[in-house]
Amino acid sequence: MDNRPIGVFDSGVGGLTVVSEFFRELPGEEIIYFGDTARVPYGCKSKEIITKYSTQIVNFLLGKNVKAVVIACGTVSSNCFDYLTQRFDIPMLGVVTSGAYSCCDTTKNKKVGVIGTQRTIVSGAYEKIIKELNPEISVYSKACPLFVPLAEEGWVENEVAEKTAQIYLRDFADYGIDTLVLGCTHYPLLLSTIKKAVGNINIVNPAKSAAVKMKELLAQKEINSQNEATNNHTFYVSDNSGMFEKICNLVLGKTYEAKVIDIEQY
Ligand code: DGL
């Protein structure tokens, strides 16, 4: 038993979609969240910079005495997971592996689509893991970078979001996919808009299986919390223009006040 918090981080507000699944699946676990709102987006940056930023964030979270770390960012998970797990001696979970497992379980016709940031798609991480799990699955990938600023702005269902989704996602109809993975944690914010654009196919949100995987990991390491429920969560950001609270309310149904820290110090 270990009542210490779990650290969760993302480049911005996207990781809140992961926190929301953790609240549902692990109600007794305390969360310390960090959103790098001053340096978002990560998806168009180099692997070196993303590695530097994510290392600083894990250092920060370790200073908060977390018992495990969740990389609630598809971009960091697909580019830096190996580096971070080798560098830091703490149980760590990324969203890419969980997403890849889920989509392999979900697809029936063995044709899946993956959408994510530029850096995630270029890394080929999803394709690699999916092919390892089942070489018969065909993977069609597409970077949808504009979904991130739309989500950060809270423009998730208006005509700009709808038009953007139509343009990005129209090719998937020709590929005949039956499953689409939301490979960026910002994208579940645009879920209804994405659904409208792709029609009646399965949508995989990797956050759901990440929460289940974390539950298994905590049990296996015997570090799960004794609490049945807690509301003792803390949110940190690297800049706060007021948007964080707004999106927090949208995703978690509750406004948590975010504390601003200088992440460059870590
Ligand atoms: N939420 C992030 C992801 O899952 C990153 C978006 C970005 O910063 O570009 O990839």
PDB file of C-alpha atoms in Angstrom, residues 84-263:
ATOM      1  CA  LEU A  84      12.631   8.341 -19.815  1.00  0.00           C
ATOM      2  CA  THR A  85      12.130   4.776 -18.548  1.00  0.00           C
ATOM      3  CA  GLN A  86      15.873   4.144 -18.734  1.00  0.00           C
ATOM      4  CA  ARG A  87      16.794   7.410 -17.084  1.00  0.00           C
ATOM      5  CA  PHE A  88      14.293   7.375 -14.199  1.00  0.00           C
ATOM      6  CA  ASP A  89      13.863   4.532 -11.759  1.00  0.00           C
ATOM      7  CA  ILE A  90      10.122   4.843 -11.193  1.00  0.00           C
ATOM      8  CA  PRO A  91       7.125   2.935 -12.616  1.00  0.00           C
ATOM      9  CA  MET A  92       6.143   4.776 -15.783  1.00  0.00           C
ATOM     10  CA  LEU A  93       3.307   4.331 -18.243  1.00  0.00           C
ATOM     11  CA  GLY A  94       2.807   5.901 -21.666  1.00  0.00           C
ATOM     12  CA  VAL A  95      -0.373   6.234 -23.696  1.00  0.00           C
ATOM     13  CA  VAL A  96       0.967   4.774 -26.953  1.00  0.00           C
ATOM     14  CA  THR A  97       1.316   1.145 -25.841  1.00  0.00           C
ATOM     15  CA  SER A  98      -2.156   1.157 -24.269  1.00  0.00           C
ATOM     16  CA  GLY A  99      -3.630   2.697 -27.431  1.00  0.00           C
ATOM     17  CA  ALA A 100      -1.935   0.142 -29.671  1.00  0.00           C
ATOM     18  CA  TYR A 101      -3.212  -2.792 -27.563  1.00  0.00           C
ATOM     19  CA  SER A 102      -6.747  -1.396 -27.553  1.00  0.00           C
ATOM     20  CA  CYS A 103      -6.903  -0.883 -31.286  1.00  0.00           C
ATOM     21  CA  CYS A 104      -5.639  -4.410 -31.968  1.00  0.00           C
ATOM     22  CA  ASP A 105      -8.390  -5.744 -29.671  1.00  0.00           C
ATOM     23  CA  THR A 106     -11.019  -3.569 -31.333  1.00  0.00           C
ATOM     24  CA  THR A 107     -10.472  -3.918 -35.085  1.00  0.00           C
ATOM     25  CA  LYS A 108     -12.359  -6.660 -36.908  1.00  0.00           C
ATOM     26  CA  ASN A 109     -11.343  -5.927 -40.514  1.00  0.00           C
ATOM     27  CA  LYS A 110      -7.670  -5.328 -39.541  1.00  0.00           C
ATOM     28  CA  LYS A 111      -7.588  -1.818 -40.967  1.00  0.00           C
ATOM     29  CA  VAL A 112      -6.905   0.927 -38.465  1.00  0.00           C
ATOM     30  CA  GLY A 113      -6.262   4.634 -38.615  1.00  0.00           C
ATOM     31  CA  VAL A 114      -3.980   6.540 -36.265  1.00  0.00           C
ATOM     32  CA  ILE A 115      -4.132  10.292 -35.868  1.00  0.00           C
ATOM     33  CA  GLY A 116      -1.660  12.295 -33.811  1.00  0.00           C
ATOM     34  CA  THR A 117       0.738  15.196 -33.873  1.00  0.00           C
ATOM     35  CA  GLN A 118       3.363  15.569 -36.580  1.00  0.00           C
ATOM     36  CA  ARG A 119       6.092  14.260 -34.277  1.00  0.00           C
ATOM     37  CA  THR A 120       4.020  11.255 -33.181  1.00  0.00           C
ATOM     38  CA  ILE A 121       3.192  10.214 -36.741  1.00  0.00           C
ATOM     39  CA  VAL A 122       6.775  10.739 -37.959  1.00  0.00           C
ATOM     40  CA  SER A 123       8.074   8.545 -35.092  1.00  0.00           C
ATOM     41  CA  GLY A 124       6.103   5.560 -36.453  1.00  0.00           C
ATOM     42  CA  ALA A 125       5.689   4.364 -32.843  1.00  0.00           C
ATOM     43  CA  TYR A 126       2.037   3.311 -33.158  1.00  0.00           C
ATOM     44  CA  GLU A 127       2.619   1.465 -36.398  1.00  0.00           C
ATOM     45  CA  LYS A 128       5.629  -0.362 -34.929  1.00  0.00           C
ATOM     46  CA  ILE A 129       3.794  -1.589 -31.811  1.00  0.00           C
ATOM     47  CA  ILE A 130       0.601  -2.497 -33.709  1.00  0.00           C
ATOM     48  CA  LYS A 131       2.619  -4.496 -36.283  1.00  0.00           C
ATOM     49  CA  GLU A 132       4.480  -6.281 -33.488  1.00  0.00           C
ATOM     50  CA  LEU A 133       1.168  -7.232 -31.892  1.00  0.00           C
ATOM     51  CA  ASN A 134      -0.458  -8.264 -35.160  1.00  0.00           C
ATOM     52  CA  PRO A 135       1.465  -8.048 -38.471  1.00  0.00           C
ATOM     53  CA  GLU A 136      -1.766  -8.535 -40.437  1.00  0.00           C
ATOM     54  CA  ILE A 137      -3.149  -5.165 -39.396  1.00  0.00           C
ATOM     55  CA  SER A 138      -2.794  -2.333 -41.920  1.00  0.00           C
ATOM     56  CA  VAL A 139      -2.141   1.044 -40.323  1.00  0.00           C
ATOM     57  CA  TYR A 140      -3.033   4.358 -41.982  1.00  0.00           C
ATOM     58  CA  SER A 141      -1.581   7.372 -40.181  1.00  0.00           C
ATOM     59  CA  LYS A 142      -2.284  11.057 -40.447  1.00  0.00           C
ATOM     60  CA  ALA A 143      -0.940  14.062 -38.555  1.00  0.00           C
ATOM     61  CA  CYS A 144      -3.677  16.488 -37.476  1.00  0.00           C
ATOM     62  CA  PRO A 145      -1.671  19.316 -35.852  1.00  0.00           C
ATOM     63  CA  LEU A 146      -4.438  21.932 -35.875  1.00  0.00           C
ATOM     64  CA  PHE A 147      -6.570  19.853 -33.491  1.00  0.00           C
ATOM     65  CA  VAL A 148      -4.211  20.867 -30.650  1.00  0.00           C
ATOM     66  CA  PRO A 149      -4.672  24.669 -30.795  1.00  0.00           C
ATOM     67  CA  LEU A 150      -8.410  24.119 -31.406  1.00  0.00           C
ATOM     68  CA  ALA A 151      -8.604  22.058 -28.193  1.00  0.00           C
ATOM     69  CA  GLU A 152      -6.442  24.527 -26.235  1.00  0.00           C
ATOM     70  CA  GLU A 153      -8.783  27.297 -27.403  1.00  0.00           C
ATOM     71  CA  GLY A 154     -11.895  25.313 -26.483  1.00  0.00           C
ATOM     72  CA  TRP A 155     -13.041  25.366 -30.137  1.00  0.00           C
ATOM     73  CA  VAL A 156     -14.070  21.741 -30.135  1.00  0.00           C
ATOM     74  CA  GLU A 157     -17.473  21.740 -31.788  1.00  0.00           C
ATOM     75  CA  ASN A 158     -17.799  24.858 -33.922  1.00  0.00           C
ATOM     76  CA  GLU A 159     -17.675  25.112 -37.711  1.00  0.00           C
ATOM     77  CA  VAL A 160     -13.901  25.703 -37.765  1.00  0.00           C
ATOM     78  CA  ALA A 161     -13.339  22.443 -35.866  1.00  0.00           C
ATOM     79  CA  GLU A 162     -15.800  20.600 -38.121  1.00  0.00           C
ATOM     80  CA  LYS A 163     -14.223  21.836 -41.353  1.00  0.00           C
ATOM     81  CA  THR A 164     -10.719  21.026 -40.066  1.00  0.00           C
ATOM     82  CA  ALA A 165     -11.810  17.497 -39.112  1.00  0.00           C
ATOM     83  CA  GLN A 166     -13.449  16.920 -42.516  1.00  0.00           C
ATOM     84  CA  ILE A 167     -10.280  17.953 -44.367  1.00  0.00           C
ATOM     85  CA  TYR A 168      -7.920  15.931 -42.182  1.00  0.00           C
ATOM     86  CA  LEU A 169     -10.036  12.795 -41.970  1.00  0.00           C
ATOM     87  CA  ARG A 170     -11.697  12.444 -45.383  1.00  0.00           C
ATOM     88  CA  ASP A 171      -9.074   9.988 -46.729  1.00  0.00           C
ATOM     89  CA  PHE A 172      -9.884   7.443 -44.017  1.00  0.00           C
ATOM     90  CA  ALA A 173     -13.200   6.656 -45.748  1.00  0.00           C
ATOM     91  CA  ASP A 174     -11.257   5.411 -48.827  1.00  0.00           C
ATOM     92  CA  TYR A 175      -9.023   3.180 -46.679  1.00  0.00           C
ATOM     93  CA  GLY A 176     -12.038   1.362 -45.210  1.00  0.00           C
ATOM     94  CA  ILE A 177     -10.767   1.462 -41.607  1.00  0.00           C
ATOM     95  CA  ASP A 178     -13.096   0.176 -38.893  1.00  0.00           C
ATOM     96  CA  THR A 179     -11.083   1.671 -35.998  1.00  0.00           C
ATOM     97  CA  LEU A 180      -9.469   5.067 -35.407  1.00  0.00           C
ATOM     98  CA  VAL A 181      -6.978   5.686 -32.584  1.00  0.00           C
ATOM     99  CA  LEU A 182      -6.855   9.139 -31.031  1.00  0.00           C
ATOM    100  CA  GLY A 183      -3.060   9.213 -30.772  1.00  0.00           C
ATOM    101  CA  CYS A 184      -2.917  12.624 -29.137  1.00  0.00           C
ATOM    102  CA  THR A 185      -4.439  13.238 -25.726  1.00  0.00           C
ATOM    103  CA  HIS A 186      -5.894  16.570 -26.858  1.00  0.00           C
ATOM    104  CA  TYR A 187      -8.092  14.838 -29.449  1.00  0.00           C
ATOM    105  CA  PRO A 188     -10.771  13.326 -27.153  1.00  0.00           C
ATOM    106  CA  LEU A 189     -11.815  16.936 -26.569  1.00  0.00           C
ATOM    107  CA  LEU A 190     -12.932  16.991 -30.208  1.00  0.00           C
ATOM    108  CA  LEU A 191     -14.549  13.553 -30.012  1.00  0.00           C
ATOM    109  CA  SER A 192     -17.996  14.462 -31.274  1.00  0.00           C
ATOM    110  CA  THR A 193     -16.545  16.504 -34.151  1.00  0.00           C
ATOM    111  CA  ILE A 194     -14.185  13.653 -35.100  1.00  0.00           C
ATOM    112  CA  LYS A 195     -17.062  11.139 -34.929  1.00  0.00           C
ATOM    113  CA  LYS A 196     -19.142  13.305 -37.233  1.00  0.00           C
ATOM    114  CA  ALA A 197     -16.294  13.428 -39.759  1.00  0.00           C
ATOM    115  CA  VAL A 198     -15.477   9.690 -39.827  1.00  0.00           C
ATOM    116  CA  GLY A 199     -18.959   8.231 -39.450  1.00  0.00           C
ATOM    117  CA  ASN A 200     -19.779   4.944 -37.827  1.00  0.00           C
ATOM    118  CA  ILE A 201     -16.429   3.393 -36.878  1.00  0.00           C
ATOM    119  CA  ASN A 202     -14.781   2.497 -33.541  1.00  0.00           C
ATOM    120  CA  ILE A 203     -12.869   5.298 -31.880  1.00  0.00           C
ATOM    121  CA  VAL A 204     -10.098   4.273 -29.467  1.00  0.00           C
ATOM    122  CA  ASN A 205      -9.157   6.667 -26.696  1.00  0.00           C
ATOM    123  CA  PRO A 206      -5.858   5.255 -25.293  1.00  0.00           C
ATOM    124  CA  ALA A 207      -6.508   6.980 -21.964  1.00  0.00           C
ATOM    125  CA  LYS A 208      -9.122   4.385 -21.073  1.00  0.00           C
ATOM    126  CA  SER A 209      -6.777   1.421 -21.337  1.00  0.00           C
ATOM    127  CA  ALA A 210      -3.930   3.452 -19.774  1.00  0.00           C
ATOM    128  CA  ALA A 211      -6.052   3.826 -16.635  1.00  0.00           C
ATOM    129  CA  VAL A 212      -6.753   0.075 -16.570  1.00  0.00           C
ATOM    130  CA  LYS A 213      -3.050  -0.676 -17.135  1.00  0.00           C
ATOM    131  CA  MET A 214      -2.104   1.638 -14.254  1.00  0.00           C
ATOM    132  CA  LYS A 215      -4.551  -0.152 -11.984  1.00  0.00           C
ATOM    133  CA  GLU A 216      -2.867  -3.465 -12.845  1.00  0.00           C
ATOM    134  CA  LEU A 217       0.615  -1.986 -12.386  1.00  0.00           C
ATOM    135  CA  LEU A 218      -0.204  -0.563  -8.954  1.00  0.00           C
ATOM    136  CA  ALA A 219      -1.699  -3.873  -7.839  1.00  0.00           C
ATOM    137  CA  GLN A 220       1.239  -5.862  -9.181  1.00  0.00           C
ATOM    138  CA  LYS A 221       3.751  -3.631  -7.379  1.00  0.00           C
ATOM    139  CA  GLU A 222       1.482  -3.411  -4.323  1.00  0.00           C
ATOM    140  CA  ILE A 223       1.625   0.361  -4.351  1.00  0.00           C
ATOM    141  CA  ASN A 224      -2.080   1.125  -4.699  1.00  0.00           C
ATOM    142  CA  SER A 225      -3.676   3.623  -2.353  1.00  0.00           C
ATOM    143  CA  GLN A 226      -5.707   2.549   0.658  1.00  0.00           C
ATOM    144  CA  ASN A 227      -8.236   5.311   0.055  1.00  0.00           C
ATOM    145  CA  GLU A 228     -11.518   4.422  -1.590  1.00  0.00           C
ATOM    146  CA  ALA A 229     -11.948   7.935  -2.909  1.00  0.00           C
ATOM    147  CA  THR A 230     -10.018  11.181  -2.801  1.00  0.00           C
ATOM    148  CA  ASN A 231     -10.358  14.669  -4.140  1.00  0.00           C
ATOM    149  CA  ASN A 232      -6.910  15.687  -3.080  1.00  0.00           C
ATOM    150  CA  HIS A 233      -5.497  16.472  -6.521  1.00  0.00           C
ATOM    151  CA  THR A 234      -3.041  19.206  -7.462  1.00  0.00           C
ATOM    152  CA  PHE A 235      -2.598  20.875 -10.833  1.00  0.00           C
ATOM    153  CA  TYR A 236       0.477  22.735 -12.013  1.00  0.00           C
ATOM    154  CA  VAL A 237       1.109  24.579 -15.271  1.00  0.00           C
ATOM    155  CA  SER A 238       4.025  26.549 -16.703  1.00  0.00           C
ATOM    156  CA  ASP A 239       1.748  29.443 -17.689  1.00  0.00           C
ATOM    157  CA  ASN A 240      -1.857  30.269 -16.991  1.00  0.00           C
ATOM    158  CA  SER A 241      -3.856  32.524 -19.224  1.00  0.00           C
ATOM    159  CA  GLY A 242      -7.145  31.366 -17.694  1.00  0.00           C
ATOM    160  CA  MET A 243      -7.753  28.707 -20.351  1.00  0.00           C
ATOM    161  CA  PHE A 244      -6.588  25.865 -18.116  1.00  0.00           C
ATOM    162  CA  GLU A 245      -9.462  26.276 -15.657  1.00  0.00           C
ATOM    163  CA  LYS A 246     -11.941  26.547 -18.523  1.00  0.00           C
ATOM    164  CA  ILE A 247     -10.794  23.309 -20.169  1.00  0.00           C
ATOM    165  CA  CYS A 248     -10.484  21.634 -16.768  1.00  0.00           C
ATOM    166  CA  ASN A 249     -14.127  22.368 -16.189  1.00  0.00           C
ATOM    167  CA  LEU A 250     -15.045  21.041 -19.623  1.00  0.00           C
ATOM    168  CA  VAL A 251     -13.101  17.781 -19.189  1.00  0.00           C
ATOM    169  CA  LEU A 252     -13.319  17.069 -15.464  1.00  0.00           C
ATOM    170  CA  GLY A 253     -16.626  18.786 -14.744  1.00  0.00           C
ATOM    171  CA  LYS A 254     -14.951  20.756 -11.992  1.00  0.00           C
ATOM    172  CA  THR A 255     -12.623  23.744 -11.849  1.00  0.00           C
ATOM    173  CA  TYR A 256      -9.288  23.077 -10.179  1.00  0.00           C
ATOM    174  CA  GLU A 257      -7.043  26.033  -9.630  1.00  0.00           C
ATOM    175  CA  ALA A 258      -3.677  25.557 -11.338  1.00  0.00           C
ATOM    176  CA  LYS A 259      -0.446  26.712  -9.707  1.00  0.00           C
ATOM    177  CA  VAL A 260       2.139  28.236 -12.026  1.00  0.00           C
ATOM    178  CA  ILE A 261       5.736  27.005 -11.719  1.00  0.00           C
ATOM    179  CA  ASP A 262       8.953  27.759 -13.584  1.00  0.00           C
ATOM    180  CA  ILE A 263       9.687  24.400 -15.221  1.00  0.00           C
TER     181      ILE A 263
END
